[in-house]
Tab-separated table of C-alpha atoms in Angstrom:
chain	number	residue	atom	x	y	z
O	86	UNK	CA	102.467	72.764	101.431
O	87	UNK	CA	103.548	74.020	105.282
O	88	UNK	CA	104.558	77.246	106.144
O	89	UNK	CA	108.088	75.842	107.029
O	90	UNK	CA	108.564	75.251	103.410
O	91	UNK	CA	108.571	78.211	101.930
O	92	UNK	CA	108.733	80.814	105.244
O	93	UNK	CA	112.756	81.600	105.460
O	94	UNK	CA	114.237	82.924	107.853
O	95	UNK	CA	117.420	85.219	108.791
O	96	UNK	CA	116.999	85.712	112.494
O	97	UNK	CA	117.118	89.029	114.865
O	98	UNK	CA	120.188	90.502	115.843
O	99	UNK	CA	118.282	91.425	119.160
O	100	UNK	CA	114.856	91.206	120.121
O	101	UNK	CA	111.952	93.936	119.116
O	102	UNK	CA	110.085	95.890	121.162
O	103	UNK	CA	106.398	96.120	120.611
O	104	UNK	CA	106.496	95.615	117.253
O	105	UNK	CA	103.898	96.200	114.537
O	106	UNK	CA	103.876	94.829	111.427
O	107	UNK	CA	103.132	97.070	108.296
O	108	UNK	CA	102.211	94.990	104.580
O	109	UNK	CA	101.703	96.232	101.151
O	110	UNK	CA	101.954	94.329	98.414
O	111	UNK	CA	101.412	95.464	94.829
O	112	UNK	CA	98.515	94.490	92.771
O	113	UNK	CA	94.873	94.707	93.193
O	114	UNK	CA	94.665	97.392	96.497
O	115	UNK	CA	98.575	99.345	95.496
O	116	UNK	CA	97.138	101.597	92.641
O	117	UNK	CA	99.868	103.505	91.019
O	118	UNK	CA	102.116	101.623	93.508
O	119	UNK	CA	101.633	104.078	96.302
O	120	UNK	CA	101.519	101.492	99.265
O	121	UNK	CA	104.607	99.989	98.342
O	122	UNK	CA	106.336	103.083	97.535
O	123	UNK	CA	105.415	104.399	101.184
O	124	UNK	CA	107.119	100.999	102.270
O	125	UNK	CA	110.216	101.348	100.697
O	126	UNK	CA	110.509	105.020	101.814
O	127	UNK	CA	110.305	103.880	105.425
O	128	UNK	CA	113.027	101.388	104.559
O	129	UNK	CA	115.553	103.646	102.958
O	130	UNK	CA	115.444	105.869	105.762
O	131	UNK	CA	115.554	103.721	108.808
O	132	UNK	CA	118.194	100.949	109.685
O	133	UNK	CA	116.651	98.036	108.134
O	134	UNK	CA	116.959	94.336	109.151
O	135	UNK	CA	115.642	91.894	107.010
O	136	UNK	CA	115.027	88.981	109.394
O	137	UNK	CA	112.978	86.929	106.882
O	138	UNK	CA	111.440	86.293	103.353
O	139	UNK	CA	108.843	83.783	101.735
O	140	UNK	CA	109.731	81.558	98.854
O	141	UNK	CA	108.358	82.721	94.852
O	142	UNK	CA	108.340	80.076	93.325
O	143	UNK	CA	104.784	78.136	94.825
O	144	UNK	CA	103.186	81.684	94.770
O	145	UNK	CA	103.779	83.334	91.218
O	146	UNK	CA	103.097	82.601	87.541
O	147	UNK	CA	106.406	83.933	85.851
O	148	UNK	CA	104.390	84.297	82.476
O	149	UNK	CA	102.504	86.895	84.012
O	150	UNK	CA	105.166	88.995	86.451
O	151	UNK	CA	108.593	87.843	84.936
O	152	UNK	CA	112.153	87.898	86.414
O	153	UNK	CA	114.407	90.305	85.317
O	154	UNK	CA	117.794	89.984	83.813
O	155	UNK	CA	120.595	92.215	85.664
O	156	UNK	CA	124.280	92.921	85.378
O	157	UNK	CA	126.199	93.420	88.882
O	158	UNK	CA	129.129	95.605	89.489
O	159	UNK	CA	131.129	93.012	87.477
O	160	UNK	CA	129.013	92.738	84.929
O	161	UNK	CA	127.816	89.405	85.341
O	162	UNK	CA	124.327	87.916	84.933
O	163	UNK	CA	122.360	87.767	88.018
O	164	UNK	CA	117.897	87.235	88.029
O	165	UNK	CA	116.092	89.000	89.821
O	166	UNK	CA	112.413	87.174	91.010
O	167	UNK	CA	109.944	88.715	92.418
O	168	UNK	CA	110.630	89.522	96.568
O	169	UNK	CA	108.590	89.248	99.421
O	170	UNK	CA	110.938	90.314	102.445
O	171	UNK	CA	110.214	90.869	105.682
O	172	UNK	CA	111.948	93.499	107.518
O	173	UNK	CA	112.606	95.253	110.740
O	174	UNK	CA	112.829	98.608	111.523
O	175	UNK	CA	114.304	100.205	114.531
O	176	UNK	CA	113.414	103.548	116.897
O	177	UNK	CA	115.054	103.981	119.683
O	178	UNK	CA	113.999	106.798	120.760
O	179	UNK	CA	110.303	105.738	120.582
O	180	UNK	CA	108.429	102.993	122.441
O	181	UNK	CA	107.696	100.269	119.751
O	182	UNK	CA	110.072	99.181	116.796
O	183	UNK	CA	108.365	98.161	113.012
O	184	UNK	CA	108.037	95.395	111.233
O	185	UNK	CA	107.742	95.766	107.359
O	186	UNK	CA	106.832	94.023	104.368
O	187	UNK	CA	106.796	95.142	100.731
O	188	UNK	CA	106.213	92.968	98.458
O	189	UNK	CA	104.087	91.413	95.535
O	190	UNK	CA	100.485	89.659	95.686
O	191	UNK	CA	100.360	86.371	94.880
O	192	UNK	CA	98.407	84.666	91.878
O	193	UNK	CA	98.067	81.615	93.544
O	194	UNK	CA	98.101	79.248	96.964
O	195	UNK	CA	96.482	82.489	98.947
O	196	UNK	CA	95.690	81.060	101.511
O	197	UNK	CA	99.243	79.486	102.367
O	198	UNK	CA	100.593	82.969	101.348
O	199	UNK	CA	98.518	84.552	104.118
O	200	UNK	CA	99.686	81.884	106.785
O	201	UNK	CA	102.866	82.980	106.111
O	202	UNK	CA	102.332	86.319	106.953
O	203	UNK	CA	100.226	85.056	110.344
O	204	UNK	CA	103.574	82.940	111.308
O	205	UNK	CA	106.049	85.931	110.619
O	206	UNK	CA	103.324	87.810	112.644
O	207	UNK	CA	103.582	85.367	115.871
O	208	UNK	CA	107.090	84.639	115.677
O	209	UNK	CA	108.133	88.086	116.097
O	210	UNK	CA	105.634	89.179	118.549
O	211	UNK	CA	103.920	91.482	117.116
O	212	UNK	CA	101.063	93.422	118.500
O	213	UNK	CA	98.907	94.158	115.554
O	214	UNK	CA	99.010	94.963	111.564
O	215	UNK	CA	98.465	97.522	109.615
O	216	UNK	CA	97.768	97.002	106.040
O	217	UNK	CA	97.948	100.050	103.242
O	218	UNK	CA	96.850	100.314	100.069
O	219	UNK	CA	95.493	102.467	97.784
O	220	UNK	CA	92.642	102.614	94.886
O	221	UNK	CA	91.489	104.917	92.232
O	222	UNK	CA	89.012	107.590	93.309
O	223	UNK	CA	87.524	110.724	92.120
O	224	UNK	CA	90.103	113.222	94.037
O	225	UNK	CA	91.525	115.650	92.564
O	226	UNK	CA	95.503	115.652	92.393
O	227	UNK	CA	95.678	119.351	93.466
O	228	UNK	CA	94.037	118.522	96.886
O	229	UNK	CA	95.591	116.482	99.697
O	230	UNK	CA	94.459	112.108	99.502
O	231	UNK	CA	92.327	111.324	101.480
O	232	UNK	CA	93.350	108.442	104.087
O	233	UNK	CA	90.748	105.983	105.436
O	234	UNK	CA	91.243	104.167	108.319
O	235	UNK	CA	89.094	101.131	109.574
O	236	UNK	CA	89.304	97.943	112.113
O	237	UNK	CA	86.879	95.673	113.434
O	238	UNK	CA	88.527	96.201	117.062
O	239	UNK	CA	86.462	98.596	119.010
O	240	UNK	CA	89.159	99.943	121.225
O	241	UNK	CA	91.576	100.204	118.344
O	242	UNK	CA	88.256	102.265	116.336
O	243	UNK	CA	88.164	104.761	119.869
O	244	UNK	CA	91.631	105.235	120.103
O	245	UNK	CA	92.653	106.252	116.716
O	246	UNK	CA	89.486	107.125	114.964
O	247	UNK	CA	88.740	104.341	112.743
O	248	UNK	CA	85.406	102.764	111.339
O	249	UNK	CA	84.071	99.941	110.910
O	250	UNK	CA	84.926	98.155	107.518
O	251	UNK	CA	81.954	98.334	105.119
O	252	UNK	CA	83.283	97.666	101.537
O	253	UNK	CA	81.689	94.665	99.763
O	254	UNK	CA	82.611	93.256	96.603
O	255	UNK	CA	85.880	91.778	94.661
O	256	UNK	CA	89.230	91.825	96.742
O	257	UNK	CA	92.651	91.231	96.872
O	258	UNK	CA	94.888	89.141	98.868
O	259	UNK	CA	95.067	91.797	101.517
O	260	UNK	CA	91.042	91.517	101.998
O	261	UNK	CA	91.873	87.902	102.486
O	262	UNK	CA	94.384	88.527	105.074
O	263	UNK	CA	92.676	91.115	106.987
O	264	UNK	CA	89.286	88.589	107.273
O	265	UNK	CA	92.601	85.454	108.251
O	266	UNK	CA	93.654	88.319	111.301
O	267	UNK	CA	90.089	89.311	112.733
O	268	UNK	CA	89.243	85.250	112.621
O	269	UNK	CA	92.432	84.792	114.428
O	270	UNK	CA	91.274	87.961	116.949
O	271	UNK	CA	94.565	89.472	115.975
O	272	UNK	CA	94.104	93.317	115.973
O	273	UNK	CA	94.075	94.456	112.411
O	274	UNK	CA	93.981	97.906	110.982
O	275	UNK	CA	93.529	98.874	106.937
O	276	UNK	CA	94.484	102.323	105.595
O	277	UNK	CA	93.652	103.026	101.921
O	278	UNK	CA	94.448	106.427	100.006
O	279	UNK	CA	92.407	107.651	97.136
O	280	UNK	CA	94.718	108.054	93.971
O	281	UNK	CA	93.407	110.029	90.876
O	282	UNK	CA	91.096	108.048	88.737
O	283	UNK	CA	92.284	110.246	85.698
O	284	UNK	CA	96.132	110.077	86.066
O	285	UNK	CA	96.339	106.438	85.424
O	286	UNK	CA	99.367	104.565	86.639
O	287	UNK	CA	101.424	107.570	87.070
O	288	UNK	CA	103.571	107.642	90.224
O	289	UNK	CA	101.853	110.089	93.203
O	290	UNK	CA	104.319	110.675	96.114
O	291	UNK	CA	101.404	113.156	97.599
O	292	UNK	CA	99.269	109.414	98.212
O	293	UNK	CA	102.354	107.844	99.622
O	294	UNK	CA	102.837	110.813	101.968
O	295	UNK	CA	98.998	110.837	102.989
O	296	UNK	CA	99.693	107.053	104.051
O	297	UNK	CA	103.186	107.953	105.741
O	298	UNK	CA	101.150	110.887	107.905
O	299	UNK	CA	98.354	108.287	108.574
O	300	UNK	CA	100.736	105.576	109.580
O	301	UNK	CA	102.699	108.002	112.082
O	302	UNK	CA	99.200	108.409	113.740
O	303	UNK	CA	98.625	104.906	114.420
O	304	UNK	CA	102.107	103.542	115.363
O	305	UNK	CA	103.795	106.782	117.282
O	306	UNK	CA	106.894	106.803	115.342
O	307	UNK	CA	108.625	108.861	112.514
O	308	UNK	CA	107.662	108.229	108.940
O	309	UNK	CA	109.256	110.928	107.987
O	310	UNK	CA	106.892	111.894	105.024
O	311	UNK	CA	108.014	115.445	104.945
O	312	UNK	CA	111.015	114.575	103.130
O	313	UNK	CA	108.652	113.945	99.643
O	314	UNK	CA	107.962	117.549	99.862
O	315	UNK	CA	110.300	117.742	96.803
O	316	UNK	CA	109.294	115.084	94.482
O	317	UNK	CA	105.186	115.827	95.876
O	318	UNK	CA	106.085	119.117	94.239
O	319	UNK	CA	108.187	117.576	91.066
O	320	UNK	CA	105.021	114.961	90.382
O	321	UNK	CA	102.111	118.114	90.673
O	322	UNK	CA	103.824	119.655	88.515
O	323	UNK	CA	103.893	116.848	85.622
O	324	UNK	CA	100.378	116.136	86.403
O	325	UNK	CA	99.329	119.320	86.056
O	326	UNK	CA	100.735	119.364	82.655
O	327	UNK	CA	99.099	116.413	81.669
O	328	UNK	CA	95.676	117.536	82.927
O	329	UNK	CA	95.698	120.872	80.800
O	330	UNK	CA	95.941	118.618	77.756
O	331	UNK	CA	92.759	117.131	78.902
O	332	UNK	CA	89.190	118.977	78.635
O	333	UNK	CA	87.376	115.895	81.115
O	334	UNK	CA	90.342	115.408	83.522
O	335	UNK	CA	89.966	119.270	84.158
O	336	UNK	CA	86.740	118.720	85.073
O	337	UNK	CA	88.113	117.593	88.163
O	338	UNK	CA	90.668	119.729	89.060
Protein backbone atom coordinates (compact mmCIF):
# COMPACT_ATOMS: atom_id res chain seq x y z
CA UNK A 1 0.00 0.00 0.00
CA UNK A 2 1.68 3.73 -0.91
CA UNK A 3 1.22 6.65 0.95
CA UNK A 4 -0.66 8.22 -2.09
CA UNK A 5 -3.38 5.82 -1.41
CA UNK A 6 -4.64 6.57 1.55
CA UNK A 7 -2.77 10.27 2.35
CA UNK A 8 -5.66 12.92 1.13
CA UNK A 9 -5.26 15.96 0.65
CA UNK A 10 -7.18 19.51 0.76
CA UNK A 11 -4.43 21.95 -0.05
CA UNK A 12 -3.22 25.42 1.70
CA UNK A 13 -4.96 28.47 1.18
CA UNK A 14 -1.41 30.14 1.52
CA UNK A 15 1.78 28.87 2.49
CA UNK A 16 3.00 28.31 6.37
CA UNK A 17 5.57 29.78 8.01
CA UNK A 18 7.90 27.67 10.04
CA UNK A 19 5.62 25.29 10.85
CA UNK A 20 5.66 22.56 13.50
CA UNK A 21 3.71 19.77 13.57
CA UNK A 22 1.96 18.68 16.90
CA UNK A 23 0.34 14.64 17.02
CA UNK A 24 -1.70 12.90 19.55
CA UNK A 25 -3.55 10.19 18.92
CA UNK A 26 -5.66 8.27 21.44
CA UNK A 27 -4.82 4.92 22.70
CA UNK A 28 -1.87 3.44 24.32
CA UNK A 29 0.26 6.99 25.35
CA UNK A 30 -3.46 9.47 25.60
CA UNK A 31 -4.52 8.21 29.14
CA UNK A 32 -7.78 9.66 30.10
CA UNK A 33 -7.60 11.33 26.64
CA UNK A 34 -5.59 14.27 27.80
CA UNK A 35 -3.29 14.62 24.62
CA UNK A 36 -6.05 14.75 22.38
CA UNK A 37 -8.14 16.90 24.44
CA UNK A 38 -5.13 19.51 24.54
CA UNK A 39 -5.36 19.13 20.61
CA UNK A 40 -8.73 19.91 20.13
CA UNK A 41 -8.52 22.88 22.56
CA UNK A 42 -5.85 24.43 20.36
CA UNK A 43 -8.21 23.84 17.46
CA UNK A 44 -11.35 25.41 18.79
CA UNK A 45 -9.58 28.42 19.59
CA UNK A 46 -7.43 29.19 16.64
CA UNK A 47 -8.54 29.51 12.89
CA UNK A 48 -8.19 26.06 11.78
CA UNK A 49 -7.40 24.74 8.25
CA UNK A 50 -7.66 21.30 7.65
CA UNK A 51 -5.35 20.83 4.65
CA UNK A 52 -5.34 17.00 4.83
CA UNK A 53 -6.52 13.59 6.33
CA UNK A 54 -5.47 9.79 6.04
CA UNK A 55 -7.86 7.12 4.93
CA UNK A 56 -9.63 4.53 7.99
CA UNK A 57 -10.41 2.03 6.42
CA UNK A 58 -6.61 0.05 5.84
CA UNK A 59 -5.78 1.24 9.46
CA UNK A 60 -8.75 0.22 11.88
CA UNK A 61 -10.65 -2.90 12.97
CA UNK A 62 -14.33 -1.52 13.24
CA UNK A 63 -15.14 -4.50 15.70
CA UNK A 64 -12.96 -2.99 18.06
CA UNK A 65 -13.47 1.13 17.68
CA UNK A 66 -16.90 1.26 15.80
CA UNK A 67 -18.54 4.06 13.71
CA UNK A 68 -21.15 5.90 15.09
CA UNK A 69 -24.63 6.49 13.90
CA UNK A 70 -25.64 10.38 13.79
CA UNK A 71 -28.61 12.50 12.84
CA UNK A 72 -27.72 16.00 11.08
CA UNK A 73 -29.67 19.15 11.34
CA UNK A 74 -32.26 17.40 9.10
CA UNK A 75 -32.38 14.53 10.77
CA UNK A 76 -30.93 12.27 8.43
CA UNK A 77 -28.50 9.36 8.92
CA UNK A 78 -24.97 10.24 8.50
CA UNK A 79 -21.63 7.65 10.03
CA UNK A 80 -19.26 8.89 11.59
CA UNK A 81 -15.59 6.71 11.28
CA UNK A 82 -12.96 7.23 13.09
CA UNK A 83 -10.75 10.70 11.88
CA UNK A 84 -7.31 11.32 11.48
CA UNK A 85 -7.11 15.06 10.17
CA UNK A 86 -4.46 17.08 9.71
CA UNK A 87 -4.74 20.65 10.40
CA UNK A 88 -3.21 24.05 10.32
CA UNK A 89 -3.15 26.59 12.65
CA UNK A 90 -2.36 30.18 12.17
CA UNK A 91 -0.42 33.16 14.39
CA UNK A 92 0.21 36.03 12.97
CA UNK A 93 1.46 37.79 15.32
CA UNK A 94 4.15 35.18 16.15
CA UNK A 95 7.02 33.83 14.04
CA UNK A 96 6.00 30.17 13.17
CA UNK A 97 2.36 28.87 12.35
CA UNK A 98 1.18 25.00 13.70
CA UNK A 99 0.47 22.11 12.26
CA UNK A 100 -1.94 19.69 14.16
CA UNK A 101 -3.13 16.32 14.27
CA UNK A 102 -5.64 14.62 16.57
CA UNK A 103 -6.54 11.62 15.92
CA UNK A 104 -6.79 7.77 16.69
CA UNK A 105 -3.89 5.01 16.80
CA UNK A 106 -4.04 2.55 14.48
CA UNK A 107 -4.47 -1.35 15.09
CA UNK A 108 -2.83 -2.21 12.12
CA UNK A 109 -0.35 -1.37 8.89
CA UNK A 110 1.88 0.93 11.50
CA UNK A 111 4.31 1.34 9.71
CA UNK A 112 2.41 2.80 6.54
CA UNK A 113 0.42 4.84 9.17
CA UNK A 114 3.67 6.46 10.32
CA UNK A 115 4.83 7.23 6.63
CA UNK A 116 1.94 9.06 6.37
CA UNK A 117 2.60 11.24 9.01
CA UNK A 118 6.54 11.60 7.63
CA UNK A 119 4.91 12.72 4.07
CA UNK A 120 2.36 15.26 5.67
CA UNK A 121 5.56 16.24 7.64
CA UNK A 122 7.75 17.03 4.32
CA UNK A 123 5.10 18.28 2.25
CA UNK A 124 4.31 21.07 4.43
CA UNK A 125 7.69 21.98 5.50
CA UNK A 126 7.79 21.51 8.67
CA UNK A 127 10.65 22.04 10.99
CA UNK A 128 10.20 19.48 13.65
CA UNK A 129 7.38 17.44 15.77
CA UNK A 130 6.25 17.39 18.83
CA UNK A 131 4.41 14.45 20.06
CA UNK A 132 2.13 14.50 23.52
CA UNK A 133 0.79 12.07 25.42
CA UNK A 134 0.07 11.15 28.63
CA UNK A 135 0.21 7.92 31.11
CA UNK A 136 -0.92 6.96 34.49
CA UNK A 137 1.39 7.91 37.35
CA UNK A 138 1.41 8.19 41.01
CA UNK A 139 0.57 12.17 41.18
CA UNK A 140 -1.68 13.35 43.09
CA UNK A 141 -4.72 15.28 41.40
CA UNK A 142 -4.46 18.18 43.93
CA UNK A 143 -0.88 19.04 42.69
CA UNK A 144 0.04 20.46 39.28
CA UNK A 145 1.13 17.25 36.29
CA UNK A 146 4.09 16.97 35.85
CA UNK A 147 5.34 17.50 32.06
CA UNK A 148 8.38 15.62 30.70
CA UNK A 149 10.11 16.67 27.92
CA UNK A 150 12.80 14.63 25.92
CA UNK A 151 14.63 14.53 22.27
CA UNK A 152 17.51 12.83 21.00
CA UNK A 153 18.68 16.29 19.33
CA UNK A 154 21.29 17.85 21.46
CA UNK A 155 20.67 21.42 20.53
CA UNK A 156 16.94 20.97 20.76
CA UNK A 157 17.85 19.17 24.66
CA UNK A 158 20.07 22.81 25.40
CA UNK A 159 17.63 25.01 24.17
CA UNK A 160 14.52 23.96 25.82
CA UNK A 161 15.60 21.72 28.59
CA UNK A 162 14.90 18.32 27.49
CA UNK A 163 16.56 14.81 28.21
CA UNK A 164 17.50 12.23 26.66
CA UNK A 165 14.76 9.47 26.11
CA UNK A 166 15.32 6.52 28.48
CA UNK A 167 12.00 4.53 28.70
CA UNK A 168 12.25 0.86 27.63
CA UNK A 169 9.58 -1.50 27.27
CA UNK A 170 6.00 -1.91 25.35
CA UNK A 171 4.92 1.16 23.13
CA UNK A 172 2.54 2.66 21.09
CA UNK A 173 2.42 3.88 17.64
CA UNK A 174 3.83 7.19 18.73
CA UNK A 175 7.14 5.27 20.09
CA UNK A 176 7.17 3.94 16.60
CA UNK A 177 7.00 7.23 15.02
CA UNK A 178 9.32 9.06 17.16
CA UNK A 179 12.23 6.06 16.49
CA UNK A 180 10.72 6.58 12.11
CA UNK A 181 11.74 10.72 12.83
CA UNK A 182 15.23 10.37 14.67
CA UNK A 183 16.14 7.54 11.78
CA UNK A 184 15.04 10.06 9.31
CA UNK A 185 17.31 12.90 11.45
CA UNK A 186 14.10 14.83 11.60
CA UNK A 187 14.09 16.80 14.93
CA UNK A 188 11.63 15.16 17.22
CA UNK A 189 10.43 16.18 20.61
CA UNK A 190 7.97 13.92 23.12
CA UNK A 191 6.06 15.54 26.01
CA UNK A 192 4.15 13.17 28.34
CA UNK A 193 1.98 14.30 31.48
CA UNK A 194 1.45 12.13 34.46
CA UNK A 195 -2.41 11.52 34.96
CA UNK A 196 -3.70 10.01 38.32
CA UNK A 197 -3.25 6.32 38.53
CA UNK A 198 -6.36 6.25 40.95
CA UNK A 199 -8.93 8.36 38.97
CA UNK A 200 -9.20 5.97 36.16
CA UNK A 201 -10.45 7.22 32.84
CA UNK A 202 -11.94 10.27 34.22
CA UNK A 203 -11.41 13.43 32.14
CA UNK A 204 -8.36 15.86 33.76
CA UNK A 205 -8.28 19.31 32.05
CA UNK A 206 -5.36 20.19 34.80
CA UNK A 207 -3.04 17.34 32.46
CA UNK A 208 -4.23 18.92 29.29
CA UNK A 209 -3.28 22.37 30.61
CA UNK A 210 0.23 21.07 31.94
CA UNK A 211 0.77 19.93 28.15
CA UNK A 212 -0.75 23.32 26.70
CA UNK A 213 1.94 25.34 29.17
CA UNK A 214 4.68 22.85 28.04
CA UNK A 215 3.84 23.15 24.40
CA UNK A 216 3.86 27.15 24.56
CA UNK A 217 7.51 26.65 25.81
CA UNK A 218 8.70 24.78 22.96
CA UNK A 219 6.89 26.38 19.95
CA UNK A 220 6.64 30.33 21.12
CA UNK A 221 3.06 30.69 20.50
CA UNK A 222 -0.30 30.95 22.48
CA UNK A 223 -1.93 27.82 23.74
CA UNK A 224 -3.98 29.57 25.60
CA UNK A 225 -4.31 27.02 28.54
CA UNK A 226 -5.50 29.59 30.97
CA UNK A 227 -8.85 29.47 29.62
CA UNK A 228 -9.40 25.67 31.47
CA UNK A 229 -9.06 27.52 34.62
CA UNK A 230 -12.85 26.88 34.90
CA UNK A 231 -13.43 23.35 34.06
CA UNK A 232 -9.53 22.57 35.95
CA UNK A 233 -11.59 23.87 38.85
CA UNK A 234 -15.12 22.04 37.87
CA UNK A 235 -13.02 18.47 37.39
CA UNK A 236 -10.96 18.98 41.14
CA UNK A 237 -13.80 19.36 42.45
CA UNK A 238 -15.55 15.94 41.23
CA UNK A 239 -12.37 14.23 41.90
CA UNK A 240 -12.11 15.30 45.09
CA UNK A 241 -15.43 13.87 45.79
CA UNK A 242 -14.63 10.71 44.48
CA UNK A 243 -11.36 10.40 46.43
CA UNK A 244 -13.10 10.97 49.94
CA UNK A 245 -15.12 7.86 49.15
CA UNK A 246 -11.88 6.10 48.91
CA UNK A 247 -9.59 5.17 52.09
CA UNK A 248 -6.32 4.05 49.44
CA UNK A 249 -6.85 6.83 46.83
CA UNK A 250 -6.48 9.26 49.90
CA UNK A 251 -3.45 7.87 50.53
CA UNK A 252 -2.29 9.90 47.84
CA UNK A 253 -3.76 13.01 48.11
Amino acid sequence: MEVADVLMWEGLSSPLRRPVMVLALTGWFDAAGVATAAIEHLVQHNAAEVVASIDCDPFYDFTQIRPEIRLDEEDERIIEWPTNEIIALRFPEFSRDIVVMSGVEPHIRWHTFVRCVVAAYSRLGCEAIVTVGASADTVPHTRTPFVVGSTVDPQLARTLGLSRPSYQGITGVVGVMQTEFEREELPAISLRVGVPHYLGNAEHPQASAALLRQLEHVLGVPTRHGELEEEMERWRSLHDDAVSEDDRALRYV
